[in-house]
């Protein structure tokens, strides 16, 4: 799966230049030229990082960043023409991961983007956000449609195995061995089925189909419905 970067910059020439400078195998770029387009792209395309201009004709990037930080930890690199210390402080205070001021060298931008990716990689392996779900396996906080719910230790392990292998069918044997690695002989043979059933109930969002799908005779797979 490609790493998606949303480039939210109203200067079309600079937007394209940034995408060309950062272009490499495995990276997909999503351009946005207005704040409205940036918000829509973030919701619909689910990028992994945002390069966010501060000044747009239709609003402030700071306001977008403030909204993002209320619901997401997505890495954000702010881009601005304002060479003011107050803007830098504002951006970092609101939760930006880094800050670069125009005019900047594309080499410096590449270095900053790569640094953010490296810092975020380890944490984002512990974070899942999609289709109304937010699972933070580091903080052990789990949300469905904005509602916090609690999971047992076995349910946490099952959920992490599934979401970290989206679309892949994980066999019952693989799941059982990884959920109860120290004593399968002492675990009831129906334990996995019971754990799956309990997890499905907790993942319910307004009656929509659970992302945990049964592959009969084999095991289970995680697949969120399109929203």
Short mmCIF file of C-alpha atoms in Angstrom, two decimals:
data_model
loop_
_atom_site.label_atom_id
_atom_site.label_comp_id
_atom_site.label_asym_id
_atom_site.label_seq_id
_atom_site.Cartn_x
_atom_site.Cartn_y
_atom_site.Cartn_z
CA UNK A 1 0.00 0.00 0.00
CA UNK A 2 1.37 3.43 -0.95
CA UNK A 3 2.20 6.08 1.63
CA UNK A 4 -0.20 8.96 0.92
CA UNK A 5 0.83 12.60 1.31
CA UNK A 6 -1.78 15.35 1.03
CA UNK A 7 -0.15 18.50 -0.38
CA UNK A 8 -2.43 21.38 0.62
CA UNK A 9 -0.91 24.45 -1.05
CA UNK A 10 -2.86 27.07 -3.03
CA UNK A 11 0.08 28.00 -5.29
CA UNK A 12 -0.36 25.46 -8.08
CA UNK A 13 3.21 25.76 -9.31
CA UNK A 14 4.65 25.20 -5.85
CA UNK A 15 2.19 22.39 -5.19
CA UNK A 16 3.38 20.58 -8.30
CA UNK A 17 7.04 21.36 -7.52
CA UNK A 18 6.70 19.85 -4.05
CA UNK A 19 5.16 16.69 -5.47
CA UNK A 20 7.89 16.36 -8.09
CA UNK A 21 10.64 16.94 -5.52
CA UNK A 22 9.28 14.33 -3.11
CA UNK A 23 8.31 11.80 -5.76
CA UNK A 24 9.62 8.31 -5.09
CA UNK A 25 8.37 4.76 -5.36
CA UNK A 26 5.75 3.92 -2.79
CA UNK A 27 4.47 7.48 -2.28
CA UNK A 28 1.13 8.73 -3.61
CA UNK A 29 0.36 12.46 -3.67
CA UNK A 30 -3.03 14.08 -3.21
CA UNK A 31 -3.07 17.74 -4.31
CA UNK A 32 -5.43 20.32 -2.77
CA UNK A 33 -5.51 24.00 -3.69
CA UNK A 34 -8.12 25.30 -1.24
CA UNK A 35 -8.93 24.62 2.38
CA UNK A 36 -12.23 23.09 1.32
CA UNK A 37 -10.42 20.68 -1.01
CA UNK A 38 -7.91 19.83 1.72
CA UNK A 39 -10.64 18.96 4.22
CA UNK A 40 -12.48 16.82 1.67
CA UNK A 41 -9.30 15.02 0.63
CA UNK A 42 -8.36 14.28 4.23
CA UNK A 43 -11.76 12.72 4.89
CA UNK A 44 -12.06 10.81 1.61
CA UNK A 45 -8.49 9.78 0.79
CA UNK A 46 -7.17 9.10 4.33
CA UNK A 47 -3.60 10.36 3.79
CA UNK A 48 -0.70 9.36 6.02
CA UNK A 49 0.80 12.87 6.17
CA UNK A 50 -0.28 16.43 5.36
CA UNK A 51 1.91 19.24 4.02
CA UNK A 52 -0.25 22.19 4.99
CA UNK A 53 0.01 25.78 3.86
CA UNK A 54 -1.08 28.30 6.47
CA UNK A 55 -2.74 30.84 4.18
CA UNK A 56 -5.58 29.92 1.84
CA UNK A 57 -8.05 32.17 0.01
CA UNK A 58 -10.89 30.41 1.83
CA UNK A 59 -9.46 30.14 5.35
CA UNK A 60 -6.57 29.47 7.69
CA UNK A 61 -4.47 26.34 7.82
CA UNK A 62 -4.21 26.91 11.56
CA UNK A 63 -7.94 26.36 11.91
CA UNK A 64 -7.69 23.12 9.92
CA UNK A 65 -4.77 21.98 12.09
CA UNK A 66 -6.72 22.79 15.26
CA UNK A 67 -9.63 20.69 14.00
CA UNK A 68 -7.32 17.81 13.03
CA UNK A 69 -5.64 17.66 16.40
CA UNK A 70 -9.00 17.28 18.08
CA UNK A 71 -9.54 13.93 16.36
CA UNK A 72 -6.30 12.75 14.70
CA UNK A 73 -2.55 12.38 15.23
CA UNK A 74 -1.73 12.46 11.51
CA UNK A 75 1.74 14.01 10.92
CA UNK A 76 1.48 17.61 9.70
CA UNK A 77 4.24 19.78 8.23
CA UNK A 78 3.22 23.44 8.06
CA UNK A 79 4.29 25.56 5.07
CA UNK A 80 3.99 29.33 5.27
CA UNK A 81 5.22 32.56 3.73
CA UNK A 82 5.10 34.29 7.09
CA UNK A 83 8.61 34.48 8.51
CA UNK A 84 7.30 35.28 11.96
CA UNK A 85 8.29 33.58 15.19
CA UNK A 86 4.70 33.92 16.42
CA UNK A 87 3.43 31.84 13.48
CA UNK A 88 5.98 29.13 14.22
CA UNK A 89 5.00 29.06 17.88
CA UNK A 90 1.31 28.98 16.97
CA UNK A 91 1.77 26.09 14.58
CA UNK A 92 3.85 24.00 16.97
CA UNK A 93 1.52 24.78 19.86
CA UNK A 94 -1.43 23.56 17.82
CA UNK A 95 0.37 20.27 17.24
CA UNK A 96 2.29 20.58 13.98
CA UNK A 97 5.15 18.09 13.69
CA UNK A 98 7.41 20.57 11.90
CA UNK A 99 7.41 23.95 10.21
CA UNK A 100 9.11 25.35 7.09
CA UNK A 101 9.06 28.92 5.77
CA UNK A 102 8.94 30.03 2.14
CA UNK A 103 11.16 30.31 0.24
CA UNK A 104 12.73 26.97 1.12
CA UNK A 105 14.99 24.53 -0.66
CA UNK A 106 13.32 21.36 -1.85
CA UNK A 107 16.25 19.42 -0.40
CA UNK A 108 15.45 20.81 3.05
CA UNK A 109 11.78 19.92 2.56
CA UNK A 110 12.67 16.35 1.60
CA UNK A 111 14.79 15.99 4.72
CA UNK A 112 12.01 17.28 6.97
CA UNK A 113 9.41 15.01 5.40
CA UNK A 114 11.65 11.95 5.77
CA UNK A 115 12.36 12.82 9.41
CA UNK A 116 8.63 13.08 10.14
CA UNK A 117 7.98 9.75 8.41
CA UNK A 118 10.69 8.03 10.47
CA UNK A 119 9.43 9.50 13.76
CA UNK A 120 5.81 8.66 12.97
CA UNK A 121 6.41 5.14 11.66
CA UNK A 122 6.84 3.42 15.00
CA UNK A 123 3.86 5.16 16.57
CA UNK A 124 1.49 4.78 13.65
CA UNK A 125 2.02 1.04 13.68
CA UNK A 126 0.18 1.30 17.01
CA UNK A 127 -2.54 3.58 15.64
CA UNK A 128 -5.47 2.71 13.38
CA UNK A 129 -8.02 5.20 12.04
CA UNK A 130 -10.63 4.30 9.44
CA UNK A 131 -14.38 4.23 8.80
CA UNK A 132 -15.39 5.64 12.18
CA UNK A 133 -12.88 3.60 14.18
CA UNK A 134 -9.86 4.83 16.13
CA UNK A 135 -7.65 2.31 17.90
CA UNK A 136 -4.56 3.41 19.83
CA UNK A 137 -2.75 0.24 20.87
CA UNK A 138 -0.07 2.21 22.69
CA UNK A 139 -2.48 4.11 24.93
CA UNK A 140 -5.01 1.23 24.90
CA UNK A 141 -7.82 3.56 23.84
CA UNK A 142 -10.46 2.22 21.47
CA UNK A 143 -13.26 4.24 19.84
CA UNK A 144 -16.15 3.33 17.56
CA UNK A 145 -18.10 6.26 16.13
CA UNK A 146 -16.52 8.51 18.78
CA UNK A 147 -17.55 6.28 21.67
CA UNK A 148 -14.86 4.85 23.92
CA UNK A 149 -15.13 1.11 24.60
CA UNK A 150 -13.02 -1.34 26.56
CA UNK A 151 -11.39 -4.57 25.43
CA UNK A 152 -10.04 -7.55 27.31
CA UNK A 153 -6.40 -8.50 26.76
CA UNK A 154 -7.34 -11.27 24.31
CA UNK A 155 -9.70 -8.94 22.42
CA UNK A 156 -6.92 -6.33 22.12
CA UNK A 157 -4.53 -8.92 20.66
CA UNK A 158 -7.15 -10.18 18.22
CA UNK A 159 -8.05 -6.67 17.06
CA UNK A 160 -4.42 -5.65 16.53
CA UNK A 161 -3.64 -8.79 14.53
CA UNK A 162 -6.63 -8.16 12.27
CA UNK A 163 -6.18 -4.42 11.64
CA UNK A 164 -2.44 -4.76 11.04
CA UNK A 165 -3.19 -7.29 8.26
CA UNK A 166 -6.18 -5.66 6.49
CA UNK A 167 -7.72 -7.75 3.75
CA UNK A 168 -5.63 -10.80 4.63
CA UNK A 169 -7.26 -14.00 5.84
CA UNK A 170 -5.69 -15.00 9.15
CA UNK A 171 -6.20 -18.65 10.02
CA UNK A 172 -7.73 -19.71 13.29
CA UNK A 173 -4.49 -21.49 14.16
CA UNK A 174 -2.39 -18.36 13.55
CA UNK A 175 -4.72 -16.19 15.62
CA UNK A 176 -4.95 -18.63 18.51
CA UNK A 177 -1.19 -19.14 18.67
CA UNK A 178 -0.57 -15.36 18.76
CA UNK A 179 -3.35 -14.52 21.23
CA UNK A 180 -2.49 -17.31 23.68
CA UNK A 181 1.20 -18.04 22.95
CA UNK A 182 2.02 -19.55 26.34
CA UNK A 183 -0.64 -22.16 26.79
CA UNK A 184 -2.97 -23.15 23.99
CA UNK A 185 -3.41 -26.54 25.65
CA UNK A 186 -5.18 -24.80 28.55
CA UNK A 187 -7.49 -22.69 26.35
CA UNK A 188 -10.97 -23.88 25.50
CA UNK A 189 -11.33 -24.76 21.80
CA UNK A 190 -14.21 -22.28 21.52
CA UNK A 191 -12.19 -19.41 23.06
CA UNK A 192 -11.36 -17.83 19.70
CA UNK A 193 -14.97 -17.95 18.48
CA UNK A 194 -16.14 -16.37 21.75
CA UNK A 195 -13.47 -13.65 21.55
CA UNK A 196 -14.41 -12.85 17.95
CA UNK A 197 -18.10 -12.65 18.87
CA UNK A 198 -17.45 -10.28 21.76
CA UNK A 199 -15.20 -8.07 19.65
CA UNK A 200 -17.81 -7.83 16.90
CA UNK A 201 -20.44 -6.62 19.36
CA UNK A 202 -18.14 -3.90 20.65
CA UNK A 203 -17.31 -2.74 17.11
CA UNK A 204 -20.97 -2.20 16.23
CA UNK A 205 -21.64 1.23 14.68
CA UNK A 206 -25.33 1.87 14.13
CA UNK A 207 -25.90 -1.70 13.04
CA UNK A 208 -23.46 -1.61 10.10
CA UNK A 209 -21.69 -4.83 9.18
CA UNK A 210 -18.74 -5.70 11.41
CA UNK A 211 -15.31 -5.28 9.78
CA UNK A 212 -14.42 -8.74 11.18
CA UNK A 213 -15.45 -11.14 8.43
CA UNK A 214 -15.49 -14.92 8.69
CA UNK A 215 -13.76 -16.88 5.94
CA UNK A 216 -15.51 -20.19 6.49
CA UNK A 217 -13.28 -23.14 7.14
CA UNK A 218 -10.17 -20.95 7.33
CA UNK A 219 -10.32 -18.01 9.72
CA UNK A 220 -11.07 -14.28 9.78
CA UNK A 221 -10.22 -11.11 7.88
CA UNK A 222 -10.56 -7.36 8.57
CA UNK A 223 -12.32 -5.33 5.92
CA UNK A 224 -14.05 -2.04 6.60
CA UNK A 225 -17.09 -1.06 4.59
CA UNK A 226 -16.69 1.92 2.24
CA UNK A 227 -17.98 5.12 3.85
#
